[in-house]
CSV table of C-alpha atoms in Angstrom, one decimal:
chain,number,residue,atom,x,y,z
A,198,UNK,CA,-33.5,-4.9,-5.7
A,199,UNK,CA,-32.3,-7.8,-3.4
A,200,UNK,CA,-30.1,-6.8,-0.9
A,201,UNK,CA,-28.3,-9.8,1.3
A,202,UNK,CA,-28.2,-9.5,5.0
A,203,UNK,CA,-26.5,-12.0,7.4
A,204,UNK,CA,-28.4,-13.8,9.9
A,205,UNK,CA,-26.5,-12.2,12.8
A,206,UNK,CA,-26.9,-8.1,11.2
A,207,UNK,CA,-30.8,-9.0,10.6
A,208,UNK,CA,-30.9,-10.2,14.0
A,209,UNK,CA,-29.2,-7.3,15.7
A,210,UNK,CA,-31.6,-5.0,13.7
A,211,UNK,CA,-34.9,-7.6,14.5
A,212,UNK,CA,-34.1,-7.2,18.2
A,213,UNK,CA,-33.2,-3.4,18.6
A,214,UNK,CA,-36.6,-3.4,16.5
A,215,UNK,CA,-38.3,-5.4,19.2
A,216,UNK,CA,-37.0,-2.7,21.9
A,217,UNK,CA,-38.7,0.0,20.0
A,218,UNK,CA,-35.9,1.6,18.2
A,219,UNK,CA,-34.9,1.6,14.3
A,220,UNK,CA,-32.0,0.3,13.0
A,221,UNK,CA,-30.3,-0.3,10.1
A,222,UNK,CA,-27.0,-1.5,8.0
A,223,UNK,CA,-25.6,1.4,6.4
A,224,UNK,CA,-22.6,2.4,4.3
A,225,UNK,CA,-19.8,0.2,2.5
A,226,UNK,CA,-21.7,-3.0,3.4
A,227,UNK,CA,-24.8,-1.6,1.8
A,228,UNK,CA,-23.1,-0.2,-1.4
A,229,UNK,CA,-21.1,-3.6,-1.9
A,230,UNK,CA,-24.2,-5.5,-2.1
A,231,UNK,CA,-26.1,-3.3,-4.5
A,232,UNK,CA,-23.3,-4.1,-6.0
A,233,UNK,CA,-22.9,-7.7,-5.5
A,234,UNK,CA,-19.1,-7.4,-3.9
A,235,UNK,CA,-18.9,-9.3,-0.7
A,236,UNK,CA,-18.6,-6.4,1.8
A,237,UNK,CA,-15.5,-6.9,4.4
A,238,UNK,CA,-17.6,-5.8,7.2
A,239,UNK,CA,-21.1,-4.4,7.9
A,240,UNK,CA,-21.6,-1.5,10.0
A,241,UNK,CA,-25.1,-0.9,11.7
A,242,UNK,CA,-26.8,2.4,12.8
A,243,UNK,CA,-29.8,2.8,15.0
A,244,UNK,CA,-31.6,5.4,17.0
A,245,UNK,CA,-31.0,4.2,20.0
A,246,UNK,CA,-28.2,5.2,22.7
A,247,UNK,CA,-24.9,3.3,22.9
A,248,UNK,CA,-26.6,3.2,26.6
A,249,UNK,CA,-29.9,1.8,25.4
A,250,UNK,CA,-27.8,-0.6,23.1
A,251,UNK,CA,-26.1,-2.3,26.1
A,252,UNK,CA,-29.0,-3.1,27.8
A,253,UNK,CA,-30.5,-4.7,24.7
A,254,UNK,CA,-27.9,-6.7,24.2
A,255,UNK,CA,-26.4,-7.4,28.0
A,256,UNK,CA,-26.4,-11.1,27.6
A,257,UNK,CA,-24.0,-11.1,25.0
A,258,UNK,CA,-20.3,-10.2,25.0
A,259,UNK,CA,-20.1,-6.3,24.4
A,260,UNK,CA,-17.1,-4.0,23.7
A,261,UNK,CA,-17.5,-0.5,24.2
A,262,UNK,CA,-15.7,0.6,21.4
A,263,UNK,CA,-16.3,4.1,21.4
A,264,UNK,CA,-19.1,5.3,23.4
A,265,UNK,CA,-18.2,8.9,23.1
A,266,UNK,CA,-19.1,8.8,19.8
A,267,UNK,CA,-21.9,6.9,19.9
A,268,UNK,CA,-20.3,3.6,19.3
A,269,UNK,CA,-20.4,-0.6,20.9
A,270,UNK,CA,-19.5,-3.5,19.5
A,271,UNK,CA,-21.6,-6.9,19.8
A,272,UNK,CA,-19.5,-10.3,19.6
A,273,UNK,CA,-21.6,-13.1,17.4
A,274,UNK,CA,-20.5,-16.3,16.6
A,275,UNK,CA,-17.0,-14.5,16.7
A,276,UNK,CA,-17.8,-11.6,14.4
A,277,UNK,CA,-17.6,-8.2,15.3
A,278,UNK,CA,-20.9,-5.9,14.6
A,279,UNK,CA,-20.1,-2.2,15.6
A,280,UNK,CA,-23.6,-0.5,16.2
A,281,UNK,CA,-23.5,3.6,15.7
A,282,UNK,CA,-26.2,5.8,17.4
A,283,UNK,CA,-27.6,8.2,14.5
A,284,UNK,CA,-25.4,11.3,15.3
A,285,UNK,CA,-24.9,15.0,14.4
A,286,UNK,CA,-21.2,15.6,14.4
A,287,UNK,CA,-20.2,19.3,15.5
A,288,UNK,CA,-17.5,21.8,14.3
A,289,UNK,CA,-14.6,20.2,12.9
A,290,UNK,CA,-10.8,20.9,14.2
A,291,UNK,CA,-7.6,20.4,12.4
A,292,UNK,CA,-9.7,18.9,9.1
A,293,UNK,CA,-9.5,15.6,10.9
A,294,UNK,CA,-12.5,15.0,13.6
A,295,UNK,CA,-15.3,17.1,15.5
A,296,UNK,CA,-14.8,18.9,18.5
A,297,UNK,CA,-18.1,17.1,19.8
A,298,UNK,CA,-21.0,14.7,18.6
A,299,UNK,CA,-24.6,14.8,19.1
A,300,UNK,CA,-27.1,12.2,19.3
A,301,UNK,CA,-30.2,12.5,17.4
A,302,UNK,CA,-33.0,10.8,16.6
A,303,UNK,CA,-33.3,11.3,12.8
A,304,UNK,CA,-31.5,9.1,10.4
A,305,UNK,CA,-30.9,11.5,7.3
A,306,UNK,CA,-29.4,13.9,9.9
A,307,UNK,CA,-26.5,11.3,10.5
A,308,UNK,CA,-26.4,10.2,6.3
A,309,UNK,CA,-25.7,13.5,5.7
A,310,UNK,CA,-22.8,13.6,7.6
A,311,UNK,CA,-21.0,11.0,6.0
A,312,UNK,CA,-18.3,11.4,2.7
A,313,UNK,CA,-19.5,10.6,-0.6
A,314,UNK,CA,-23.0,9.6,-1.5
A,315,UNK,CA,-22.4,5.7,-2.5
A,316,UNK,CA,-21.4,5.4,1.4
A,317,UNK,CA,-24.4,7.7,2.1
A,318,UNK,CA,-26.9,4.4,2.2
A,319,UNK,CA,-28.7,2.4,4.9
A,320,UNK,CA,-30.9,-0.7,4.3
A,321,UNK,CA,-32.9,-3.0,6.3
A,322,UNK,CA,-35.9,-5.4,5.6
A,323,UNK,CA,-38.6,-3.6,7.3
A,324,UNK,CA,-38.0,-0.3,5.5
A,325,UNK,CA,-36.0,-0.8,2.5
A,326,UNK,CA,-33.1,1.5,1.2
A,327,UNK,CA,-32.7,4.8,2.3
A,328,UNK,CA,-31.2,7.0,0.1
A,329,UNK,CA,-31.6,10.8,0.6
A,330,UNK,CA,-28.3,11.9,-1.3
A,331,UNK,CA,-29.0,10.0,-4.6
A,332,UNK,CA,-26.6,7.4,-3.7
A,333,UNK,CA,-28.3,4.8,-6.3
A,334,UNK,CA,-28.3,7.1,-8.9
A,335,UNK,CA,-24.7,7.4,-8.4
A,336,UNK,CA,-23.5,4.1,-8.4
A,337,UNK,CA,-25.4,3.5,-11.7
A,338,UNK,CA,-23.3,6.1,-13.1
A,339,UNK,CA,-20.0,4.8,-11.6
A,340,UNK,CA,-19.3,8.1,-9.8
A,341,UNK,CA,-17.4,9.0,-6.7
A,342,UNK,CA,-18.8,12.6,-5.3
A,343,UNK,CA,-19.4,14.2,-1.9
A,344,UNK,CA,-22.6,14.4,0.2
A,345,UNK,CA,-23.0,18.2,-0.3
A,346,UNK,CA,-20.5,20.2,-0.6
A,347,UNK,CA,-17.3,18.9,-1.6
A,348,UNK,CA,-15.0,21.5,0.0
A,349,UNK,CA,-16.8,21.1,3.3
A,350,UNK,CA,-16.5,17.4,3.1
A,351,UNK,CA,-12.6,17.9,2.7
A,352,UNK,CA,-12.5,21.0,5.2
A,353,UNK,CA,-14.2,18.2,7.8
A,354,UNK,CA,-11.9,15.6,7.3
A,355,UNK,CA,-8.8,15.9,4.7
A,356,UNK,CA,-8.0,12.1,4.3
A,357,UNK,CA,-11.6,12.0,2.3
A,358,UNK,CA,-9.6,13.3,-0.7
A,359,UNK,CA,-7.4,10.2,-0.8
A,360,UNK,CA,-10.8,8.1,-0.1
A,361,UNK,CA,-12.3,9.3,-3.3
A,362,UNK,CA,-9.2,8.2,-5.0
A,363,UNK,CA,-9.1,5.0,-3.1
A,364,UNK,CA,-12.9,4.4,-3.5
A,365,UNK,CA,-12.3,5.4,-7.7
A,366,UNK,CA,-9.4,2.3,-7.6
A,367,UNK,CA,-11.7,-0.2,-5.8
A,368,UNK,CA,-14.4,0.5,-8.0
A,369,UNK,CA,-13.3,1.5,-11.0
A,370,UNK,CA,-15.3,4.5,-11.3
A,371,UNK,CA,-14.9,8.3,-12.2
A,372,UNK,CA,-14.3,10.9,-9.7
A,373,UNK,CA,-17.4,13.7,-9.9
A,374,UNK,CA,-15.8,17.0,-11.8
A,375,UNK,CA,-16.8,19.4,-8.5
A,376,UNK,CA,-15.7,16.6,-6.2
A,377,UNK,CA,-12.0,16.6,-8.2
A,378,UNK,CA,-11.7,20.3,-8.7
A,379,UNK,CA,-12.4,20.2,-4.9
A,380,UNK,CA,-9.3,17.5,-4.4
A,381,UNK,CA,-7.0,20.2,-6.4
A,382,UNK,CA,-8.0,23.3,-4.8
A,383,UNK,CA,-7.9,21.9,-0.7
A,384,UNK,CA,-4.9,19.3,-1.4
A,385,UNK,CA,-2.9,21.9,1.1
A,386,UNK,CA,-5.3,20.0,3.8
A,387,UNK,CA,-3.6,16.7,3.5
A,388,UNK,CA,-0.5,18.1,6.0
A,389,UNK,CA,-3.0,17.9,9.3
A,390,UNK,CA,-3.7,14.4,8.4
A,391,UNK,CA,-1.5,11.6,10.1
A,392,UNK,CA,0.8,9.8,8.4
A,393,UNK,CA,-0.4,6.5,9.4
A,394,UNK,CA,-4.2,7.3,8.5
A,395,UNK,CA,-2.8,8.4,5.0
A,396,UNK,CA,-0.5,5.3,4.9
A,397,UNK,CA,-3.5,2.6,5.4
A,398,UNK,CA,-5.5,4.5,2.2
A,399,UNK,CA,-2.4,4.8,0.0
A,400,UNK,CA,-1.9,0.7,0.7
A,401,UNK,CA,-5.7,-0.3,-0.4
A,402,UNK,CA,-5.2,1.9,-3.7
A,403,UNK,CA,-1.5,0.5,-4.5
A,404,UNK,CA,-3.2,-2.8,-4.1
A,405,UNK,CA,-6.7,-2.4,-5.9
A,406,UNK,CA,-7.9,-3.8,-9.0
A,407,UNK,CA,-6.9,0.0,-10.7
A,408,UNK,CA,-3.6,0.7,-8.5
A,409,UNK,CA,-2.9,3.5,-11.8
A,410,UNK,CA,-5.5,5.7,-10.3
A,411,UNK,CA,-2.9,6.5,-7.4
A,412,UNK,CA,-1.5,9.1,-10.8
A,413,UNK,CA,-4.0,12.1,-9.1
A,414,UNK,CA,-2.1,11.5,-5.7
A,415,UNK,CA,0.5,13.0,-7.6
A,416,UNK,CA,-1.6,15.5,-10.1
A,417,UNK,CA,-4.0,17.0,-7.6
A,418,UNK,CA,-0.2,17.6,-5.3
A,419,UNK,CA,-1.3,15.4,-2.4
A,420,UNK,CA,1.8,13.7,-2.2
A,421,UNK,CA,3.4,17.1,-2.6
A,422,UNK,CA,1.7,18.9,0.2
A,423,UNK,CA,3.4,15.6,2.4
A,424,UNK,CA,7.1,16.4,1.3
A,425,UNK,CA,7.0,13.4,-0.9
A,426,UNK,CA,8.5,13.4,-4.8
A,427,UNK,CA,8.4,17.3,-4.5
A,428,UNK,CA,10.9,17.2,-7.0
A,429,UNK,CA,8.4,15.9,-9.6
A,430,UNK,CA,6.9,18.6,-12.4
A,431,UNK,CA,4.3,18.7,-14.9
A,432,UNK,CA,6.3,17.2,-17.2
A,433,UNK,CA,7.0,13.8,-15.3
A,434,UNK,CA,3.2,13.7,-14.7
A,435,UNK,CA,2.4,13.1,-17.8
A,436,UNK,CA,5.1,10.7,-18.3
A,437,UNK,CA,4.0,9.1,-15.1
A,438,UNK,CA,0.4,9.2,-16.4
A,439,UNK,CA,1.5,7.5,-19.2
A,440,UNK,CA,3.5,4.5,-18.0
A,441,UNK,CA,1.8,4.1,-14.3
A,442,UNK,CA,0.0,1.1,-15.7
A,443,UNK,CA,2.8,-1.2,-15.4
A,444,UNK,CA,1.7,-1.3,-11.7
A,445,UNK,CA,-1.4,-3.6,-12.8
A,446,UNK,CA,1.7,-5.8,-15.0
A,447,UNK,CA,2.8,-6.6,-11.2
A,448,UNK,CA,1.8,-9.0,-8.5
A,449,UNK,CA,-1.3,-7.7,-6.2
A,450,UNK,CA,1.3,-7.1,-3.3
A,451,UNK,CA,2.1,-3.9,-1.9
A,452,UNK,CA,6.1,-4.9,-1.9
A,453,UNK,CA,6.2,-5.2,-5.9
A,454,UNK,CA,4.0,-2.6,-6.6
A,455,UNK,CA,5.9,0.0,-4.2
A,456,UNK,CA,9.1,-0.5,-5.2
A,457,UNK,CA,7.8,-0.6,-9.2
A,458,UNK,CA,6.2,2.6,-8.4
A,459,UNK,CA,9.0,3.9,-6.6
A,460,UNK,CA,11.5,2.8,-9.5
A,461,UNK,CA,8.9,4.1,-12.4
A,462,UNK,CA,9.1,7.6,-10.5
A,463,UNK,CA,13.1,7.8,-10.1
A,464,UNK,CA,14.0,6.9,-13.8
A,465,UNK,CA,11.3,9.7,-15.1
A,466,UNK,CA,14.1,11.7,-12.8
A,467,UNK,CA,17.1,10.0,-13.0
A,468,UNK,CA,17.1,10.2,-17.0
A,469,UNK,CA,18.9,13.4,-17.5
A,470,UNK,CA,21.5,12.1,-15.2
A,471,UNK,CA,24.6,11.1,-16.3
A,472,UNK,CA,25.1,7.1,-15.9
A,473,UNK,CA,27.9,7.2,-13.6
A,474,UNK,CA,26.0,10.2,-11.3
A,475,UNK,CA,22.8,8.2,-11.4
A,476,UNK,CA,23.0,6.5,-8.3
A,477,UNK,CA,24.6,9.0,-6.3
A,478,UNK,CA,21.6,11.8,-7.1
A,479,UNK,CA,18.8,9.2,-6.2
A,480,UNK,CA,20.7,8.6,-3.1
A,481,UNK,CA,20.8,12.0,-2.4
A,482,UNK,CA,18.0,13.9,-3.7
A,483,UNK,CA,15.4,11.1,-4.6
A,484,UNK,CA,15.2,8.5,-1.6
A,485,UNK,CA,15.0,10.6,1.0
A,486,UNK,CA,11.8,12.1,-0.8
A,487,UNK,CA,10.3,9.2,-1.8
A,488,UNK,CA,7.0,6.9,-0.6
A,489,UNK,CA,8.9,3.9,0.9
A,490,UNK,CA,10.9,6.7,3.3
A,491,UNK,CA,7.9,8.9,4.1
A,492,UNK,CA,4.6,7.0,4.6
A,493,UNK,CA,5.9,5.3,7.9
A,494,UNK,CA,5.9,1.9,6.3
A,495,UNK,CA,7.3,-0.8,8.9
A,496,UNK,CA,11.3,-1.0,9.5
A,497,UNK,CA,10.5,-4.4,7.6
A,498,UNK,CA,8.7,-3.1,4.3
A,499,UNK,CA,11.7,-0.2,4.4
A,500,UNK,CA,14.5,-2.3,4.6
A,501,UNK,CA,13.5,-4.6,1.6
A,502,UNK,CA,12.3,-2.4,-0.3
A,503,UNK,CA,15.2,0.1,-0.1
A,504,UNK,CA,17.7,-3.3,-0.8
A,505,UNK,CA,15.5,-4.3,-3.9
A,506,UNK,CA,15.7,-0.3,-4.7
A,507,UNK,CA,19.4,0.0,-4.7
A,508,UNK,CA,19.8,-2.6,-6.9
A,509,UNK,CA,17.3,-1.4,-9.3
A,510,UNK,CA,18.7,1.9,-9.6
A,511,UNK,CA,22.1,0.3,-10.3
A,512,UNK,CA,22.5,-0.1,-14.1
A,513,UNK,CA,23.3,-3.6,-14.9
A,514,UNK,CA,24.3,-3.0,-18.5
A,515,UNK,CA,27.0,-6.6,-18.7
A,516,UNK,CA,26.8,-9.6,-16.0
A,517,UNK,CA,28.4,-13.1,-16.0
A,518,UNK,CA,28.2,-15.9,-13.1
A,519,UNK,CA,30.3,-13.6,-11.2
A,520,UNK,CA,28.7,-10.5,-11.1
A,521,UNK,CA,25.5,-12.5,-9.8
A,522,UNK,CA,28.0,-14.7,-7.0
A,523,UNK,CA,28.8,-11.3,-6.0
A,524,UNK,CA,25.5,-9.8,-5.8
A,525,UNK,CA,24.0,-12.6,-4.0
A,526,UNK,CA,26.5,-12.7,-1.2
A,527,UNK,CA,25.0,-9.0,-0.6
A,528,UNK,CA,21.1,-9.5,-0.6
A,529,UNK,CA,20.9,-13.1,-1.6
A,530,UNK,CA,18.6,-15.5,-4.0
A,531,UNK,CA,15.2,-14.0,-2.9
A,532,UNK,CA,16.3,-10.2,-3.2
A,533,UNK,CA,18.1,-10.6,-6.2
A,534,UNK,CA,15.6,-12.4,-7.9
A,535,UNK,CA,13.7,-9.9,-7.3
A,536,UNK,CA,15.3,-7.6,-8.8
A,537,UNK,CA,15.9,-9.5,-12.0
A,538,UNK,CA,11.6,-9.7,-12.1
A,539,UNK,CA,10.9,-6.7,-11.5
A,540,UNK,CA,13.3,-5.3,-14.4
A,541,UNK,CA,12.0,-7.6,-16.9
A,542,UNK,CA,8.6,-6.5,-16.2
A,543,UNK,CA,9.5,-2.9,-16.4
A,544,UNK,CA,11.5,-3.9,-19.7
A,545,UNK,CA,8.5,-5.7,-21.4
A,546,UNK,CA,6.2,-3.5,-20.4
A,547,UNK,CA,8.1,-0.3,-22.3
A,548,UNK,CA,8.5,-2.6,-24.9
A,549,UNK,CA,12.7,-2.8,-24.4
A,550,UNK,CA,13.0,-6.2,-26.6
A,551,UNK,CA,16.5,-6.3,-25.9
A,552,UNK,CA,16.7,-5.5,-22.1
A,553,UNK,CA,14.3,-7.4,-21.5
A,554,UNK,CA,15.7,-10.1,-23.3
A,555,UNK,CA,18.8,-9.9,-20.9
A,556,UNK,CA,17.0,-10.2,-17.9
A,557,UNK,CA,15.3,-13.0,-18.7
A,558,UNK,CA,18.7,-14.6,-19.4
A,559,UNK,CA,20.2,-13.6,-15.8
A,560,UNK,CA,17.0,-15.1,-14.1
A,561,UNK,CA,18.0,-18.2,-16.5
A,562,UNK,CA,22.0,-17.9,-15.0
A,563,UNK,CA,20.7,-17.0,-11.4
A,564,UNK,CA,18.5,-20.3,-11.1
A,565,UNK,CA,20.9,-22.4,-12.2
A,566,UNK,CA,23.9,-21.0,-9.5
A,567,UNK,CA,21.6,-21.2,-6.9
A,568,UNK,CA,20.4,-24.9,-7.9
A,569,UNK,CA,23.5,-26.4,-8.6
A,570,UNK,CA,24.3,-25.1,-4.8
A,571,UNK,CA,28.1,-23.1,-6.1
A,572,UNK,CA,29.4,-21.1,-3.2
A,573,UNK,CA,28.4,-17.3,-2.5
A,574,UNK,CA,28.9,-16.6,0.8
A,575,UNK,CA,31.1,-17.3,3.3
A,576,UNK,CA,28.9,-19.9,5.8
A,577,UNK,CA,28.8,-22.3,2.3
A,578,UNK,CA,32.9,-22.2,2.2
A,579,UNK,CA,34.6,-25.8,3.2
A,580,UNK,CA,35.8,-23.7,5.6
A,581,UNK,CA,36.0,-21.9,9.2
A,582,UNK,CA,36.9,-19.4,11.3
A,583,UNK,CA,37.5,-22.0,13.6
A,584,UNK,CA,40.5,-23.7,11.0
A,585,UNK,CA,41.9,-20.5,10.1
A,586,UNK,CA,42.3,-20.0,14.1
A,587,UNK,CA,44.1,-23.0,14.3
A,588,UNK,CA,45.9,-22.8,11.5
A,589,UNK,CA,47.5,-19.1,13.3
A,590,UNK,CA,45.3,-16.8,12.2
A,591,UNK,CA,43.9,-13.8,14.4
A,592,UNK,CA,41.4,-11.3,15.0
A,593,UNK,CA,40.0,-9.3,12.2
A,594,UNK,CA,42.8,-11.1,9.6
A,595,UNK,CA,40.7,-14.0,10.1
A,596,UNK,CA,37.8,-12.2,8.4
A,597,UNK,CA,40.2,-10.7,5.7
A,598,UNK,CA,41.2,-14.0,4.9
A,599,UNK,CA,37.8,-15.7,4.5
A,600,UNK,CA,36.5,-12.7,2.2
A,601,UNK,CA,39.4,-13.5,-0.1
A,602,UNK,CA,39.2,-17.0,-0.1
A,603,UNK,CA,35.3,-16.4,-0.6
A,604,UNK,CA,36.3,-13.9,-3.9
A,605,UNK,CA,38.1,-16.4,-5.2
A,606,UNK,CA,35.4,-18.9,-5.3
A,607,UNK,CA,33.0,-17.2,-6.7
A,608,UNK,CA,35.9,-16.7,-9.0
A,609,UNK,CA,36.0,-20.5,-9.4
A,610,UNK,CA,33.7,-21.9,-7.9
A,611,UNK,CA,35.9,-25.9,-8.6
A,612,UNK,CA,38.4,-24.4,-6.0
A,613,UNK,CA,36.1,-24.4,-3.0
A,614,UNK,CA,37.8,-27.4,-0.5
A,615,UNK,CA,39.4,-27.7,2.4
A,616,UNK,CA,42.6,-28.3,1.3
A,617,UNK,CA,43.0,-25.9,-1.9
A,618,UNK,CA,41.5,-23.1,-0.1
A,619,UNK,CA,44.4,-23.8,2.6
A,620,UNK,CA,46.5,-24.1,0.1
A,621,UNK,CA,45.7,-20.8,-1.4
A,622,UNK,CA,46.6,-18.9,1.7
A,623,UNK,CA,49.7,-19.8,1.2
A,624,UNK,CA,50.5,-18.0,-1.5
């Protein structure tokens, strides 16, 4: 087995090496290759001291990135290399980190402290692969499971259950029977994780080559334990289960795929509520449960997502130029175009010929408003605030007057100049 190691890793491990210490590349970087995926980063672990490992390397630029715990970074060529001591971590608190680490001389003592087994790896030239927990044997049968233990894995750290479902996405392997029973049983653990740390693993498995994995967040009551769609039941799973798919039907983008899986989730819920009520209940007993409101997503990603949301959840059962004038003076072109994807996907993918069909046909009507440039907002109106002032108009009545010289344009759109919109507040 070839494994591929960049000229700057080999030479950090060549020259710690030359000091008289081992050293090697270990974890994601060494599973990726055995698997021949470009790692994102490569990680290297040695016996010697973050102490020891600054005096090898003092003519170089160094960053002590975590000493404590064992860890410096070296800067090649503009490329950052942390470099971990081997280390024996101590008594976990709050399922998150150890109290204390130790350092130690023996690299299966610091393998066996990692999370699953396909992480559990090191590799370098002069020794080969090391592989104590059957690591190999485990990506040849495309599983995800724990070094040891599953519940003490999770016990240790609790986002290593949304890891395993992450890791299952990127992959596309199974999860290990013990290692899933063990995800059911300790979900509870999830609520001493921090948000953000669960955020950053929820994103890579909405945006991985198998984003329908995410379905045993919801199964296993991960998402649950966090306050979020609390309001599902076994029922919706398997309706979930069934349709969450459509998330690989969307663009590889976390916007798209949130709010699909956001509006996939409310209309499991919303579909025993009457039409006219629908909007109302996912206001008030949906959205403030859901992903986009509780994950601590940037005021950015919230905003949009919520604006695309309320449009979604809106049942657009009849609409004319009008009706899309309208809606595009609220969120405009890029919003509600949007919207109109989004719903045709959703449409095609449940095999709604006919809905579908109409979407299609208001992406077809909102194309050709916004390229033959009619007027939807007030800023495109032939004109002012500054005319109406002149012409005797005050204060807010200024504003009340451009809104209804705006409706009637998008009304008919032929009556937007100067003179017949001057005209019209005359009568």
């Amino acid at each position: 087995m070839e494994i591929f190691i960049p000229k700057e890793v080999s030479f950090l491990i060549d020259t710690i090496y030359e000091n008289g210490y081992e050293a090697f590349m270990v974890g994601g970087c060494v599973r990726d290759s055995i698997l021949n995926l470009t790692p994102n980063d490569y990680d290297i672990t040695t016996s010697a001291t973050p102490q020891e490992i600054m005096n090898i390397f003092k003519d170089y630029k160094i960053i002590d990135t975590g000493i404590k715990h064992g860890t410096v970074s070296i800067i090649l060529n503009n490329n950052i290399y942390e470099i971990t001591t081997y280390r024996i971590e101590g008594e976990y608190e709050n399922n998150r980190r150890p109290k204390n680490v130790e350092f130690t001389s023996n690299i299966e003592e610091d393998l066996k402290r990692r999370d699953f087994t396909i992480n559990a790896m090191a590799y370098n030239e002069q020794f080969g692969i090391v592989d104590k927990f059957n690591g190999l044997e485990d990506l040849q049968k495309r599983i995800i499971k724990t070094v040891g233990n599953p519940d003490e894995r999770f016990e240790e750290d609790g986002l290593r259950m949304i890891r395993a479902i992450r890791f299952s996405s990127k992959l596309g392997f199974s999860i290990d029977e013990n290692t899933l029973k063990s995800i059911y049983k300790n979900a509870y653990i999830i609520k001493n994780i921090s948000i953000e740390r669960i955020n950053d693993e929820f994103t890579k498995n909405l945006v991985s080559d198998n984003p329908q994995n995410i379905i045993l967040l919801y199964k296993t009551k991960i998402l649950e334990n966090l306050g979020i769609h609390c309001n599902l039941n076994g029922y919706y799973y398997k309706e979930l289960e069934r349709d969450i798919n459509i998330l690989k039907s969307c663009d590889n983008n976390l916007l798209d795929r949130l709010i699909m899986l956001e509006y996939l989730i409310s209309n499991k819920i919303l579909k025993c509520i009457d039409q006219h009520e629908k909007y109302k209940y996912y206001c008030e007993n949906i959205k403030k449960v859901n992903i986009i409101n509780n994950l601590r997503y940037s005021n950015k990603v919230i905003n949009y997502c919520n604006d695309i949301m309320e449009y979604m959840i809106k049942d657009i059962e009849k609409i004319d130029n009008i009706v899309i004038k309208r809606y595009l003076n609220n969120i405009g072109y890029e919003k509600l175009n949007k919207v109109f994807k989004l719903k045709l996907i959703y449409n095609v993918f449940l095999d709604n010929k006919n809905k579908a069909e109409f979407f299609r046909q208001c992406i077809i009507k909102l194309n050709e408003i916004e390229n033959s440039k009619e007027c939807y907002k007030i800023s495109d109106l032939d004109i002012n605030g500054k005319i109406l002032k002149d012409l005797g108009y005050k204060g807010k009545e200024i504003g009340e007057k451009l809104n209804f010289l705006l409706d009637e344009v998008i009304k008919n759109h032929l009556l937007n100049k100067k003179d017949i919109l001057i005209n019209l507040l005359k009568l």
